[in-house]
Short mmCIF file of C-alpha atoms in Angstrom, two decimals:
data_model
loop_
_atom_site.label_atom_id
_atom_site.label_comp_id
_atom_site.label_asym_id
_atom_site.label_seq_id
_atom_site.Cartn_x
_atom_site.Cartn_y
_atom_site.Cartn_z
CA MET A 1 -19.50 -2.37 -9.05
CA ALA A 2 -20.87 -3.92 -5.91
CA SER A 3 -22.50 -1.54 -3.39
CA VAL A 4 -20.71 -0.05 -0.43
CA ARG A 5 -22.10 -1.11 3.08
CA LEU A 6 -20.99 0.71 6.17
CA ALA A 7 -21.79 -0.21 9.65
CA THR A 8 -20.97 0.80 13.17
CA THR A 9 -17.41 0.72 14.34
CA GLN A 10 -15.71 -1.73 16.49
CA PRO A 11 -12.11 -2.46 17.91
CA ALA A 12 -9.68 -3.68 15.30
CA ARG A 13 -8.76 -6.73 17.12
CA ASP A 14 -12.36 -7.77 17.15
CA MET A 15 -12.56 -7.56 13.41
CA ALA A 16 -9.23 -9.59 13.07
CA GLY A 17 -9.58 -12.78 10.99
CA PRO A 18 -7.61 -16.04 10.56
CA GLY A 19 -3.77 -15.13 9.98
CA SER A 20 -4.18 -11.98 11.54
CA ARG A 21 -1.12 -10.90 13.71
CA PHE A 22 -0.21 -7.79 15.61
CA LEU A 23 3.16 -6.14 16.42
CA ASP A 24 3.82 -3.13 18.60
CA VAL A 25 6.02 -0.63 16.71
CA ASP A 26 6.77 2.66 18.53
CA GLY A 27 3.66 2.17 20.68
CA VAL A 28 1.20 1.48 17.80
CA SER A 29 -0.25 -1.89 17.12
CA VAL A 30 0.36 -2.84 13.75
CA HIS A 31 -1.71 -5.42 12.08
CA HIS A 32 -0.09 -7.74 9.51
CA ARG A 33 -0.40 -11.15 7.77
CA VAL A 34 2.45 -13.69 7.07
CA THR A 35 2.10 -16.52 4.67
CA GLY A 36 4.35 -19.19 3.19
CA PRO A 37 7.34 -21.28 4.47
CA ASP A 38 9.45 -19.67 7.05
CA ASP A 39 12.61 -20.38 5.43
CA ALA A 40 11.57 -19.33 1.94
CA PRO A 41 12.95 -15.83 0.40
CA ALA A 42 10.82 -13.18 1.98
CA ILE A 43 8.56 -10.36 0.09
CA LEU A 44 7.07 -7.45 1.99
CA LEU A 45 4.07 -5.91 0.66
CA PHE A 46 3.46 -2.10 0.84
CA HIS A 47 -0.36 -1.46 0.01
CA HIS A 48 -1.49 1.84 -1.73
CA PHE A 49 -3.43 4.79 -0.41
CA TYR A 50 -6.79 3.58 0.90
CA GLY A 51 -5.60 -0.08 0.76
CA ASN A 52 -4.88 -2.61 3.48
CA VAL A 53 -3.79 -6.20 3.93
CA ALA A 54 -6.87 -7.57 2.28
CA THR A 55 -6.04 -5.90 -0.86
CA TRP A 56 -2.90 -8.08 -1.14
CA ARG A 57 -5.08 -11.40 -0.77
CA HIS A 58 -4.52 -12.63 -4.31
CA VAL A 59 -0.79 -12.11 -4.10
CA HIS A 60 -0.68 -13.83 -0.83
CA GLN A 61 -2.46 -16.91 -2.27
CA ALA A 62 -0.41 -17.02 -5.55
CA LEU A 63 3.14 -16.65 -4.10
CA SER A 64 2.94 -18.41 -0.92
CA ASP A 65 4.08 -21.51 -2.47
CA ARG A 66 7.78 -20.62 -2.74
CA TYR A 67 8.01 -17.37 -0.87
CA ARG A 68 7.33 -16.09 2.65
CA VAL A 69 4.97 -13.43 1.94
CA VAL A 70 4.36 -10.56 4.47
CA SER A 71 1.89 -7.52 4.46
CA PHE A 72 0.81 -4.98 6.64
CA ASP A 73 -1.64 -2.11 7.35
CA ARG A 74 0.15 1.23 7.23
CA VAL A 75 -0.98 3.46 10.02
CA GLY A 76 -4.33 4.90 9.00
CA PHE A 77 -5.54 1.89 7.08
CA GLY A 78 -6.85 -1.52 7.76
CA LEU A 79 -6.58 -2.88 11.29
CA THR A 80 -3.49 -1.08 12.32
CA GLU A 81 -3.89 1.29 15.42
CA ARG A 82 -4.72 5.09 14.75
CA PRO A 83 -3.23 6.79 17.56
CA PRO A 84 -4.70 10.23 18.49
CA ARG A 85 -2.29 13.10 18.76
CA SER A 86 -1.89 13.02 22.37
CA ARG A 87 -0.12 9.60 21.90
CA TRP A 88 2.23 10.55 19.16
CA ARG A 89 5.77 9.86 20.17
CA GLY A 90 7.59 12.72 18.79
CA THR A 91 7.15 12.15 15.15
CA ASN A 92 3.97 11.73 13.07
CA PRO A 93 2.88 8.23 12.75
CA TYR A 94 0.98 8.71 9.61
CA THR A 95 3.81 9.14 7.43
CA ARG A 96 6.02 7.02 5.06
CA GLU A 97 8.69 7.27 7.54
CA MET A 98 6.69 5.40 9.97
CA SER A 99 5.98 2.71 7.45
CA ALA A 100 9.69 2.33 7.01
CA ARG A 101 10.18 1.88 10.69
CA ILE A 102 7.37 -0.74 10.63
CA ALA A 103 9.00 -2.52 7.85
CA LYS A 104 12.23 -2.87 9.78
CA ALA A 105 10.54 -4.03 12.79
CA LEU A 106 8.48 -6.60 10.89
CA LEU A 107 11.72 -8.00 9.30
CA ASP A 108 13.36 -7.86 12.73
CA ASP A 109 10.49 -9.68 14.44
CA LEU A 110 10.26 -12.58 11.62
CA ASP A 111 14.18 -12.89 11.58
CA VAL A 112 14.39 -11.92 7.98
CA SER A 113 17.73 -10.53 6.99
CA SER A 114 16.77 -9.02 3.57
CA ALA A 115 13.63 -9.21 1.51
CA THR A 116 12.00 -8.06 -1.79
CA LEU A 117 9.85 -5.00 -1.28
CA VAL A 118 6.73 -4.67 -3.44
CA GLY A 119 4.77 -1.29 -3.22
CA SER A 120 1.64 -0.22 -4.76
CA SER A 121 1.28 3.50 -5.61
CA ALA A 122 1.89 5.35 -2.27
CA GLY A 123 3.08 2.11 -0.82
CA GLY A 124 5.80 2.36 -3.61
CA THR A 125 7.10 5.58 -2.10
CA ALA A 126 7.02 3.78 1.30
CA ALA A 127 9.05 0.94 -0.02
CA LEU A 128 11.55 3.33 -1.47
CA GLU A 129 11.79 5.26 1.96
CA THR A 130 12.44 1.77 3.32
CA TYR A 131 15.23 1.30 1.00
CA ARG A 132 16.76 4.79 1.82
CA ARG A 133 16.64 3.96 5.58
CA THR A 134 17.80 0.33 5.39
CA PRO A 135 19.27 -0.35 2.14
CA GLY A 136 21.27 -3.49 3.30
CA ARG A 137 17.70 -5.13 4.21
CA VAL A 138 16.36 -4.78 0.65
CA ARG A 139 17.18 -7.41 -1.79
CA SER A 140 15.07 -5.93 -4.88
CA LEU A 141 12.06 -3.87 -5.35
CA ALA A 142 8.87 -4.21 -7.39
CA LEU A 143 6.97 -0.88 -7.78
CA LEU A 144 3.30 -1.09 -9.08
CA SER A 145 2.55 2.22 -10.32
CA PRO A 146 4.80 4.02 -7.80
CA ALA A 147 3.31 7.50 -6.61
CA ILE A 148 6.40 9.35 -7.57
CA THR A 149 4.45 11.69 -9.98
CA GLY A 150 0.92 11.91 -11.57
CA ASP A 151 -2.41 12.55 -9.97
CA VAL A 152 -1.66 11.07 -6.41
CA GLY A 153 -2.68 11.97 -2.85
CA ALA A 154 -6.12 12.61 -1.37
CA PRO A 155 -9.53 11.72 -3.24
CA ARG A 156 -10.47 14.39 -5.61
CA MET A 157 -13.87 15.22 -3.76
CA LEU A 158 -11.71 15.94 -0.64
CA ARG A 159 -9.21 18.37 -2.13
CA PRO A 160 -11.10 21.34 -2.04
CA VAL A 161 -11.79 20.72 1.96
CA LEU A 162 -8.22 20.13 2.43
CA ARG A 163 -7.10 23.52 0.76
CA THR A 164 -9.29 25.28 3.72
CA ARG A 165 -7.06 23.66 6.37
CA PRO A 166 -10.25 22.71 8.66
CA LEU A 167 -9.73 21.52 12.29
CA PRO A 168 -9.28 17.65 12.49
CA SER A 169 -12.62 17.41 14.25
CA ILE A 170 -14.48 19.02 11.31
CA GLY A 171 -12.31 16.94 8.83
CA THR A 172 -13.28 13.87 10.24
CA ARG A 173 -17.05 14.62 10.20
CA ILE A 174 -16.71 15.50 6.50
CA VAL A 175 -14.81 12.24 5.84
CA ARG A 176 -17.53 10.22 7.50
CA ARG A 177 -20.14 11.84 5.39
CA VAL A 178 -18.47 10.98 1.84
CA ALA A 179 -17.12 7.50 3.08
CA GLY A 180 -19.17 5.61 0.55
CA ASP A 181 -18.48 8.07 -2.22
CA ILE A 182 -14.74 7.77 -1.70
CA THR A 183 -14.74 4.00 -2.01
CA ARG A 184 -16.45 4.06 -5.25
CA GLU A 185 -14.35 6.90 -6.58
CA ARG A 186 -11.16 4.96 -5.60
CA VAL A 187 -12.34 1.76 -7.26
CA SER A 188 -13.76 3.29 -10.42
CA ARG A 189 -10.53 5.34 -10.87
CA SER A 190 -8.16 2.39 -10.25
CA TRP A 191 -9.78 -0.32 -12.18
CA HIS A 192 -9.74 -0.52 -16.05
CA ASP A 193 -13.09 -2.03 -15.89
CA PRO A 194 -14.81 -1.13 -12.58
CA THR A 195 -17.76 -3.42 -13.23
CA ARG A 196 -15.35 -6.51 -12.65
CA ALA A 197 -15.10 -5.30 -8.94
CA GLY A 198 -17.10 -7.88 -6.88
CA ASP A 199 -18.16 -7.68 -3.35
CA ASP A 200 -14.76 -8.96 -1.97
CA ASP A 201 -13.13 -6.30 -3.70
CA VAL A 202 -15.35 -3.54 -2.40
CA ASP A 203 -15.68 -5.07 1.06
CA ALA A 204 -11.85 -4.92 1.42
CA TYR A 205 -12.19 -1.20 1.62
CA ALA A 206 -15.67 -0.92 3.28
CA ARG A 207 -14.47 -3.16 6.17
CA ALA A 208 -11.62 -0.66 7.03
CA MET A 209 -14.44 1.88 7.60
CA GLN A 210 -15.71 -0.20 10.37
CA VAL A 211 -12.83 0.13 12.64
CA ASP A 212 -12.87 2.49 15.61
CA GLY A 213 -11.08 5.65 14.68
CA TRP A 214 -11.12 4.91 10.97
CA ASP A 215 -12.22 8.46 10.06
CA ARG A 216 -9.55 10.25 12.31
CA GLY A 217 -6.79 7.88 10.71
CA PHE A 218 -7.98 8.66 7.24
CA TRP A 219 -7.85 12.51 7.77
CA GLU A 220 -4.41 12.28 9.36
CA VAL A 221 -2.96 10.57 6.47
CA MET A 222 -4.43 13.12 4.03
CA THR A 223 -2.94 15.89 6.03
CA ALA A 224 0.38 14.44 7.22
CA GLU A 225 2.52 15.25 4.26
CA ALA A 226 2.88 16.56 0.91
CA PRO A 227 3.34 14.13 -2.20
CA PRO A 228 7.00 13.35 -2.11
CA ASP A 229 9.47 14.13 -4.82
CA LEU A 230 11.51 10.92 -4.87
CA ARG A 231 13.22 11.41 -8.23
CA SER A 232 16.79 11.86 -6.81
CA LEU A 233 16.32 8.72 -4.54
CA VAL A 234 15.11 6.80 -7.49
CA ARG A 235 18.48 7.36 -9.24
CA SER A 236 20.31 6.21 -6.44
CA VAL A 237 18.54 3.02 -5.99
CA GLN A 238 21.42 0.01 -6.28
CA VAL A 239 19.30 -3.03 -6.40
CA PRO A 240 17.38 -4.66 -9.21
CA THR A 241 13.90 -2.93 -9.48
CA LEU A 242 10.79 -3.75 -11.46
CA VAL A 243 8.19 -1.24 -12.44
CA VAL A 244 4.93 -2.41 -13.36
CA ALA A 245 2.23 -0.47 -14.99
CA GLY A 246 -1.29 -0.87 -16.27
CA ASP A 247 -1.85 0.44 -19.80
CA SER A 248 -5.33 2.01 -18.57
CA ASP A 249 -4.00 3.67 -15.43
CA ARG A 250 -5.74 6.94 -14.99
CA ILE A 251 -3.98 7.90 -11.71
CA ILE A 252 -0.39 7.71 -12.93
CA ALA A 253 -0.01 7.50 -16.62
CA PRO A 254 2.26 4.61 -17.92
CA ARG A 255 4.65 6.98 -19.43
CA TRP A 256 5.54 8.37 -16.12
CA ASN A 257 6.22 4.84 -14.88
CA ARG A 258 8.32 4.11 -18.14
CA ARG A 259 10.45 7.16 -17.04
CA THR A 260 10.81 6.07 -13.47
CA ALA A 261 12.09 2.69 -14.82
CA GLY A 262 14.30 4.45 -16.96
CA ALA A 263 15.95 6.47 -14.21
CA LEU A 264 16.63 3.47 -12.19
CA PRO A 265 20.39 2.09 -12.54
CA ASP A 266 18.99 -1.44 -12.71
CA GLY A 267 15.56 -0.92 -13.70
CA ARG A 268 13.10 -2.62 -15.86
CA PHE A 269 9.48 -1.92 -17.15
CA HIS A 270 6.52 -4.05 -17.93
CA LEU A 271 3.11 -2.71 -19.17
CA LEU A 272 0.02 -4.86 -18.30
CA PRO A 273 -2.73 -4.77 -21.03
CA ASP A 274 -6.43 -3.91 -19.98
CA THR A 275 -5.20 -3.03 -16.47
CA GLY A 276 -5.67 0.07 -14.20
CA HIS A 277 -3.87 1.42 -11.42
CA THR A 278 -4.05 -1.62 -8.84
CA PRO A 279 -3.09 -4.68 -10.96
CA HIS A 280 -2.72 -6.90 -7.88
CA GLU A 281 -6.53 -6.43 -7.32
CA GLU A 282 -7.90 -6.24 -10.92
CA ARG A 283 -5.52 -8.65 -12.75
CA PRO A 284 -3.52 -10.76 -10.57
CA ASP A 285 -3.53 -13.38 -13.33
CA LEU A 286 -1.40 -10.95 -15.26
CA LEU A 287 0.74 -9.47 -12.40
CA VAL A 288 1.86 -12.67 -10.58
CA PRO A 289 3.47 -14.19 -13.51
CA VAL A 290 5.58 -11.04 -14.09
CA LEU A 291 6.52 -11.01 -10.38
CA ARG A 292 7.39 -14.67 -10.59
CA GLY A 293 9.63 -14.01 -13.70
CA PHE A 294 11.42 -11.25 -11.85
CA LEU A 295 12.02 -13.12 -8.57
CA ALA A 296 13.02 -16.13 -10.59
CA GLU A 297 15.74 -13.83 -12.41
CA LEU A 298 17.05 -12.79 -8.98
CA ASP A 299 17.27 -16.49 -8.08
CA GLY A 300 19.03 -17.44 -11.19
CA SER A 301 16.31 -19.98 -12.06
#
């Protein structure tokens, strides 16, 4: 696995690259990316814990020929603003509820009536929350090892610290000290073969640690909410839903994903060989054809 390189921080907009967009949602500047034809069926991507827009780069490239692909950085990650507590507008912005509000705002801004939501791990729970709040805007769901059960949540090395409930100022200092270790842990546990992770894969995470306030945002996400229990919501989903798992997933065992698919009224399950927790990063060559097949089934083609 490539080494982790951290640097001094800078404003998010100074780090924005080609294709970066920003939208104000409830007073928070949300970074997002849009590719593909404006009139094509829309796909909205929700990244996993510790992920960001860059971790969807392979999916953007592969699906933008026939689909309008939208991804965004959830609050606390990537180039989306990390508001301090003094600027919160009533509710905590570092929650999946805020991710659902952002999703609706993006669909409204792009004049998209409905979309297929694709969520990875914790992004899967945010996609489900979006469905719960605005079911009429969701055409279908594709959940990649959704964090409904399993070893989800904060990095293992930080869990003892979280149990002591330190002040945010202390928590952010601890996060800064172990930043490189967190990145290595997440990649090594999320991939079937971590040696395949190259510079681009590691930089997708390391660059997010060069944004002003990244440590505060990371801490706020970890302390914002307990892992959700969405099993009752899963049973109520009324749109076609694909659940994808890697056979080597060490974070959420494939058997749990199979059970999730079985609990869905219109669910289906696909197991990818030699793949870990984040197939869109490690094995897009296997994942993309599965997504295309699911989307083609919806289109009747």
